[in-house]
Backbone as JSON, one array per atom type, in Angstrom:
{
  "sequence": "QVQLVESGGGLVQAGGSLRLSCAASGSIFSINVMGWYRQAPGKQRELVAAITRGGSANYADSVKGRFTISEDNAKNAVYLQMNSLKPEDTAVYWCYADHYYGIDRNWGQGTQVTVSS",
  "N": [[92.31, 124.92, 122.82], [92.03, 121.39, 123.26], [90.0, 118.88, 124.62], [90.06, 115.52, 125.56], [88.12, 112.73, 126.18], [88.01, 109.54, 127.37], [86.46, 106.31, 127.22], [85.27, 102.99, 128.04], [87.15, 100.98, 128.6], [88.26, 98.0, 130.39], [87.89, 94.74, 131.91], [88.33, 91.7, 130.27], [87.84, 88.43, 128.93], [90.21, 86.39, 127.16], [89.85, 86.35, 123.66], [87.56, 87.76, 123.68], [85.72, 90.9, 123.27], [86.07, 94.47, 123.2], [85.08, 97.89, 123.2], [86.49, 100.93, 122.72], [85.97, 104.37, 123.36], [86.43, 107.76, 122.39], [85.91, 111.0, 123.04], [86.01, 114.21, 121.72], [86.37, 117.62, 122.61], [86.14, 121.22, 122.6], [88.56, 123.14, 120.9], [88.17, 121.82, 118.26], [88.36, 122.11, 115.53], [90.86, 122.15, 114.47], [91.86, 119.63, 114.46], [93.46, 116.96, 112.81], [94.2, 114.32, 112.8], [93.27, 111.48, 114.66], [93.73, 109.01, 117.21], [94.95, 105.99, 118.78], [97.17, 105.08, 121.33], [99.05, 102.63, 123.17], [100.32, 101.27, 126.23], [102.0, 98.73, 127.72], [102.88, 97.14, 130.84], [106.29, 97.6, 131.57], [106.95, 97.94, 128.93], [107.48, 99.87, 125.91], [105.56, 102.73, 124.9], [103.24, 102.3, 122.29], [102.0, 102.92, 119.0], [98.72, 102.15, 118.22], [96.48, 102.43, 116.48], [95.34, 104.75, 113.99], [93.46, 107.44, 112.58], [92.61, 109.56, 109.92], [91.05, 112.79, 109.33], [89.83, 112.47, 106.93], [89.21, 109.83, 106.91], [91.11, 107.87, 106.47], [92.83, 105.07, 107.6], [95.29, 103.55, 109.74], [97.14, 100.81, 111.12], [98.82, 99.11, 113.82], [100.92, 96.32, 113.21], [100.45, 94.22, 114.93], [97.79, 94.32, 115.6], [96.26, 94.29, 113.36], [93.47, 93.24, 111.48], [92.11, 92.51, 113.73], [91.46, 94.72, 115.29], [89.52, 97.67, 114.83], [89.44, 100.97, 113.82], [87.39, 103.82, 113.97], [85.49, 106.76, 113.06], [83.32, 109.37, 114.12], [82.37, 112.11, 112.87], [80.35, 113.89, 113.32], [79.85, 113.65, 116.0], [82.28, 114.23, 116.96], [84.06, 112.2, 117.71], [86.06, 109.27, 118.21], [86.51, 105.8, 117.73], [87.57, 102.61, 118.96], [87.28, 99.49, 118.04], [87.79, 96.45, 119.44], [88.49, 93.25, 118.79], [88.71, 89.67, 119.25], [90.52, 89.6, 121.42], [93.69, 89.41, 123.05], [95.83, 88.23, 125.71], [98.2, 89.68, 125.54], [97.35, 92.12, 124.66], [96.77, 93.54, 126.83], [96.99, 96.57, 128.48], [97.48, 100.09, 129.16], [95.45, 102.28, 127.44], [95.62, 105.11, 125.41], [93.92, 107.81, 124.04], [94.58, 110.09, 121.37], [95.07, 113.31, 119.81], [96.08, 114.87, 116.9], [97.08, 117.9, 115.28], [96.52, 120.38, 112.71], [98.64, 123.14, 111.71], [100.76, 122.99, 113.48], [100.06, 122.75, 116.14], [100.25, 121.56, 119.48], [100.14, 118.06, 120.32], [97.28, 116.49, 121.74], [96.22, 114.59, 124.59], [94.25, 111.91, 125.91], [92.99, 110.75, 129.13], [93.67, 108.16, 129.55], [92.88, 104.67, 129.59], [92.34, 101.59, 131.17], [92.89, 98.42, 129.81], [92.36, 95.09, 130.28], [93.16, 91.82, 129.58], [92.29, 88.65, 130.25], [93.67, 85.36, 130.5]],
  "CA": [[92.66, 123.7, 123.55], [91.14, 120.26, 123.02], [89.89, 117.91, 125.7], [89.73, 114.17, 125.09], [87.6, 111.9, 127.26], [87.94, 108.15, 126.92], [85.63, 105.38, 127.98], [85.12, 101.67, 127.44], [88.11, 99.97, 129.02], [87.77, 97.05, 131.37], [88.44, 93.39, 131.98], [87.65, 90.79, 129.36], [88.57, 87.19, 128.7], [90.83, 86.23, 125.85], [88.87, 86.06, 122.62], [86.43, 88.68, 123.8], [85.75, 92.19, 122.58], [85.81, 95.73, 123.89], [85.03, 99.07, 122.33], [86.92, 102.16, 123.36], [85.46, 105.6, 122.77], [87.16, 108.98, 122.72], [85.13, 112.16, 122.63], [86.8, 115.44, 121.69], [85.65, 118.88, 122.76], [87.0, 122.4, 122.57], [88.96, 123.67, 119.58], [88.32, 120.6, 117.46], [88.46, 122.42, 114.11], [92.23, 122.0, 114.02], [92.27, 118.22, 114.51], [93.55, 116.29, 111.51], [94.36, 112.88, 113.02], [93.03, 110.97, 116.01], [94.11, 107.6, 117.27], [95.17, 105.34, 120.07], [98.42, 104.46, 121.73], [98.95, 101.8, 124.35], [101.57, 100.94, 126.91], [101.92, 97.61, 128.65], [103.92, 97.23, 131.88], [107.63, 97.25, 131.16], [107.14, 98.11, 127.49], [107.35, 101.23, 125.41], [104.27, 103.11, 124.33], [103.2, 102.02, 120.86], [100.82, 103.35, 118.26], [97.83, 101.04, 117.92], [95.71, 102.75, 115.28], [95.09, 106.17, 113.79], [92.55, 107.72, 111.48], [92.61, 110.96, 109.53], [89.72, 113.38, 109.15], [89.26, 111.92, 105.7], [88.83, 108.43, 107.11], [92.19, 106.93, 106.18], [93.25, 104.45, 108.85], [96.42, 102.65, 109.75], [97.17, 99.96, 112.3], [100.0, 98.33, 114.16], [100.83, 94.96, 112.66], [99.98, 93.3, 115.97], [96.33, 94.38, 115.78], [95.58, 94.24, 112.06], [92.51, 92.16, 111.35], [91.39, 92.32, 115.0], [91.0, 96.03, 115.76], [89.03, 98.6, 113.82], [89.26, 102.35, 114.28], [86.38, 104.53, 113.19], [85.24, 108.11, 113.56], [82.01, 109.98, 113.94], [82.7, 113.53, 112.86], [79.22, 114.65, 113.89], [79.99, 113.59, 117.46], [83.68, 114.52, 117.31], [84.49, 111.04, 118.47], [86.75, 108.18, 117.54], [86.26, 104.55, 118.42], [88.45, 101.5, 118.68], [86.63, 98.21, 118.27], [88.85, 95.46, 119.64], [87.96, 91.89, 118.79], [89.71, 88.58, 119.41], [91.54, 90.15, 122.31], [94.7, 88.5, 123.57], [96.45, 88.75, 126.94], [99.23, 90.68, 125.2], [96.71, 93.41, 124.41], [96.63, 94.21, 128.12], [97.77, 97.81, 128.49], [96.72, 101.34, 129.25], [95.22, 102.83, 126.1], [95.42, 106.55, 125.39], [93.47, 108.5, 122.84], [95.32, 111.32, 121.11], [94.64, 114.11, 118.66], [97.08, 115.73, 116.26], [96.45, 119.08, 114.71], [97.16, 121.24, 111.72], [99.2, 124.4, 112.18], [101.81, 122.81, 114.47], [99.52, 122.76, 117.5], [100.72, 120.39, 120.22], [99.27, 116.9, 120.46], [96.48, 116.34, 122.96], [96.07, 113.22, 125.07], [93.21, 111.58, 126.87], [93.47, 110.4, 130.46], [94.07, 106.76, 129.57], [91.91, 103.71, 130.1], [92.97, 100.29, 131.31], [92.31, 97.23, 129.19], [92.99, 93.89, 130.81], [92.66, 90.62, 128.93], [92.69, 87.49, 131.04], [93.83, 84.14, 129.69]],
  "C": [[91.59, 122.65, 123.29], [91.16, 119.34, 124.23], [89.44, 116.57, 125.1], [89.3, 113.33, 126.28], [87.37, 110.5, 126.73], [86.97, 107.37, 127.8], [85.69, 104.02, 127.3], [86.14, 100.63, 127.82], [87.49, 99.01, 130.02], [88.5, 95.73, 131.29], [87.63, 92.47, 131.09], [88.49, 89.52, 129.22], [89.16, 87.16, 127.31], [89.79, 85.76, 124.84], [87.67, 86.99, 122.63], [86.66, 89.98, 123.07], [85.52, 93.34, 123.54], [85.78, 96.83, 122.86], [85.43, 100.28, 123.14], [86.34, 103.35, 122.61], [86.31, 106.77, 123.24], [86.38, 110.15, 122.15], [85.98, 113.42, 122.76], [85.89, 116.64, 121.87], [86.65, 120.01, 122.78], [87.33, 122.81, 121.14], [89.21, 122.53, 118.6], [88.55, 120.88, 115.98], [89.86, 122.13, 113.57], [92.71, 120.54, 114.0], [92.36, 117.64, 113.11], [93.74, 114.79, 111.64], [93.98, 112.58, 114.47], [93.39, 109.5, 116.03], [94.31, 107.15, 118.69], [96.6, 104.82, 120.17], [98.13, 103.52, 122.89], [100.33, 101.57, 124.94], [101.3, 99.83, 127.92], [103.03, 97.76, 129.68], [105.27, 96.76, 131.35], [107.91, 97.41, 129.68], [106.99, 99.57, 127.11], [105.94, 101.47, 124.88], [104.32, 102.85, 122.83], [101.89, 102.52, 120.25], [100.0, 102.12, 117.88], [97.1, 101.27, 116.6], [95.5, 104.24, 115.21], [94.18, 106.34, 112.59], [92.57, 109.21, 111.2], [91.18, 111.47, 109.43], [89.03, 112.84, 107.91], [88.91, 110.46, 105.78], [89.9, 107.41, 106.78], [92.77, 106.4, 107.48], [94.52, 103.64, 108.67], [96.51, 101.97, 111.11], [98.56, 99.4, 112.56], [99.81, 96.92, 113.62], [100.2, 94.0, 113.67], [98.46, 93.31, 116.13], [95.56, 94.32, 114.47], [94.68, 93.02, 111.98], [91.71, 91.91, 112.61], [90.77, 93.62, 115.49], [90.53, 96.87, 114.58], [88.84, 99.97, 114.45], [88.25, 103.01, 113.37], [86.15, 105.9, 113.81], [83.8, 108.5, 113.29], [82.24, 111.48, 114.02], [81.57, 114.38, 113.45], [79.31, 114.7, 115.41], [81.39, 113.93, 117.93], [84.26, 113.4, 118.15], [85.22, 110.05, 117.58], [86.59, 106.94, 118.4], [87.31, 103.51, 118.03], [87.71, 100.22, 119.06], [87.72, 97.15, 118.32], [88.21, 94.09, 119.76], [89.09, 90.88, 118.94], [90.86, 89.02, 120.3], [92.43, 89.04, 122.87], [95.28, 89.08, 124.86], [97.51, 89.8, 126.64], [98.65, 92.03, 124.78], [96.5, 94.19, 125.71], [97.56, 95.42, 128.19], [96.85, 98.96, 128.91], [96.64, 101.91, 127.84], [94.92, 104.32, 126.24], [94.9, 107.0, 124.03], [94.33, 109.74, 122.64], [94.73, 112.03, 119.91], [95.81, 114.96, 118.17], [96.37, 116.81, 115.46], [97.22, 119.63, 113.52], [97.85, 122.39, 112.46], [100.23, 124.22, 113.3], [101.35, 122.87, 115.91], [99.93, 121.46, 118.19], [99.66, 119.3, 120.27], [98.51, 116.96, 121.79], [96.33, 114.86, 123.3], [94.84, 113.09, 125.97], [93.84, 111.15, 128.18], [93.95, 108.96, 130.56], [92.99, 105.87, 130.15], [92.56, 102.32, 130.1], [92.17, 99.22, 130.58], [93.09, 96.03, 129.69], [92.34, 92.67, 130.18], [93.19, 89.41, 129.69], [92.75, 86.24, 130.15], [92.93, 83.02, 130.2]]
}
């Protein structure tokens, strides 16, 4: 089993920055992808960014050029640097981990990001 603990959410003004962190513990050897989803009120959950163990990243079109996902394999952590934040980035952000061998996805507890205009 893998545990994911997130930190770094909060309230920021439009144009500001936040950095989300997600630390993984437990059976981390099976993780092959980590990333972030978000869900705004009244909207569906959407994939924001993901990164493979090899460092290959992909992003939602809405955050390209503003958000950067990175990993620290030594710390078993993944980060989401969010710059030029917009009010439409307001959402609950969840870290997740996908695994080899068909093991079920793990989720963090979620962290609120609020961007004021």
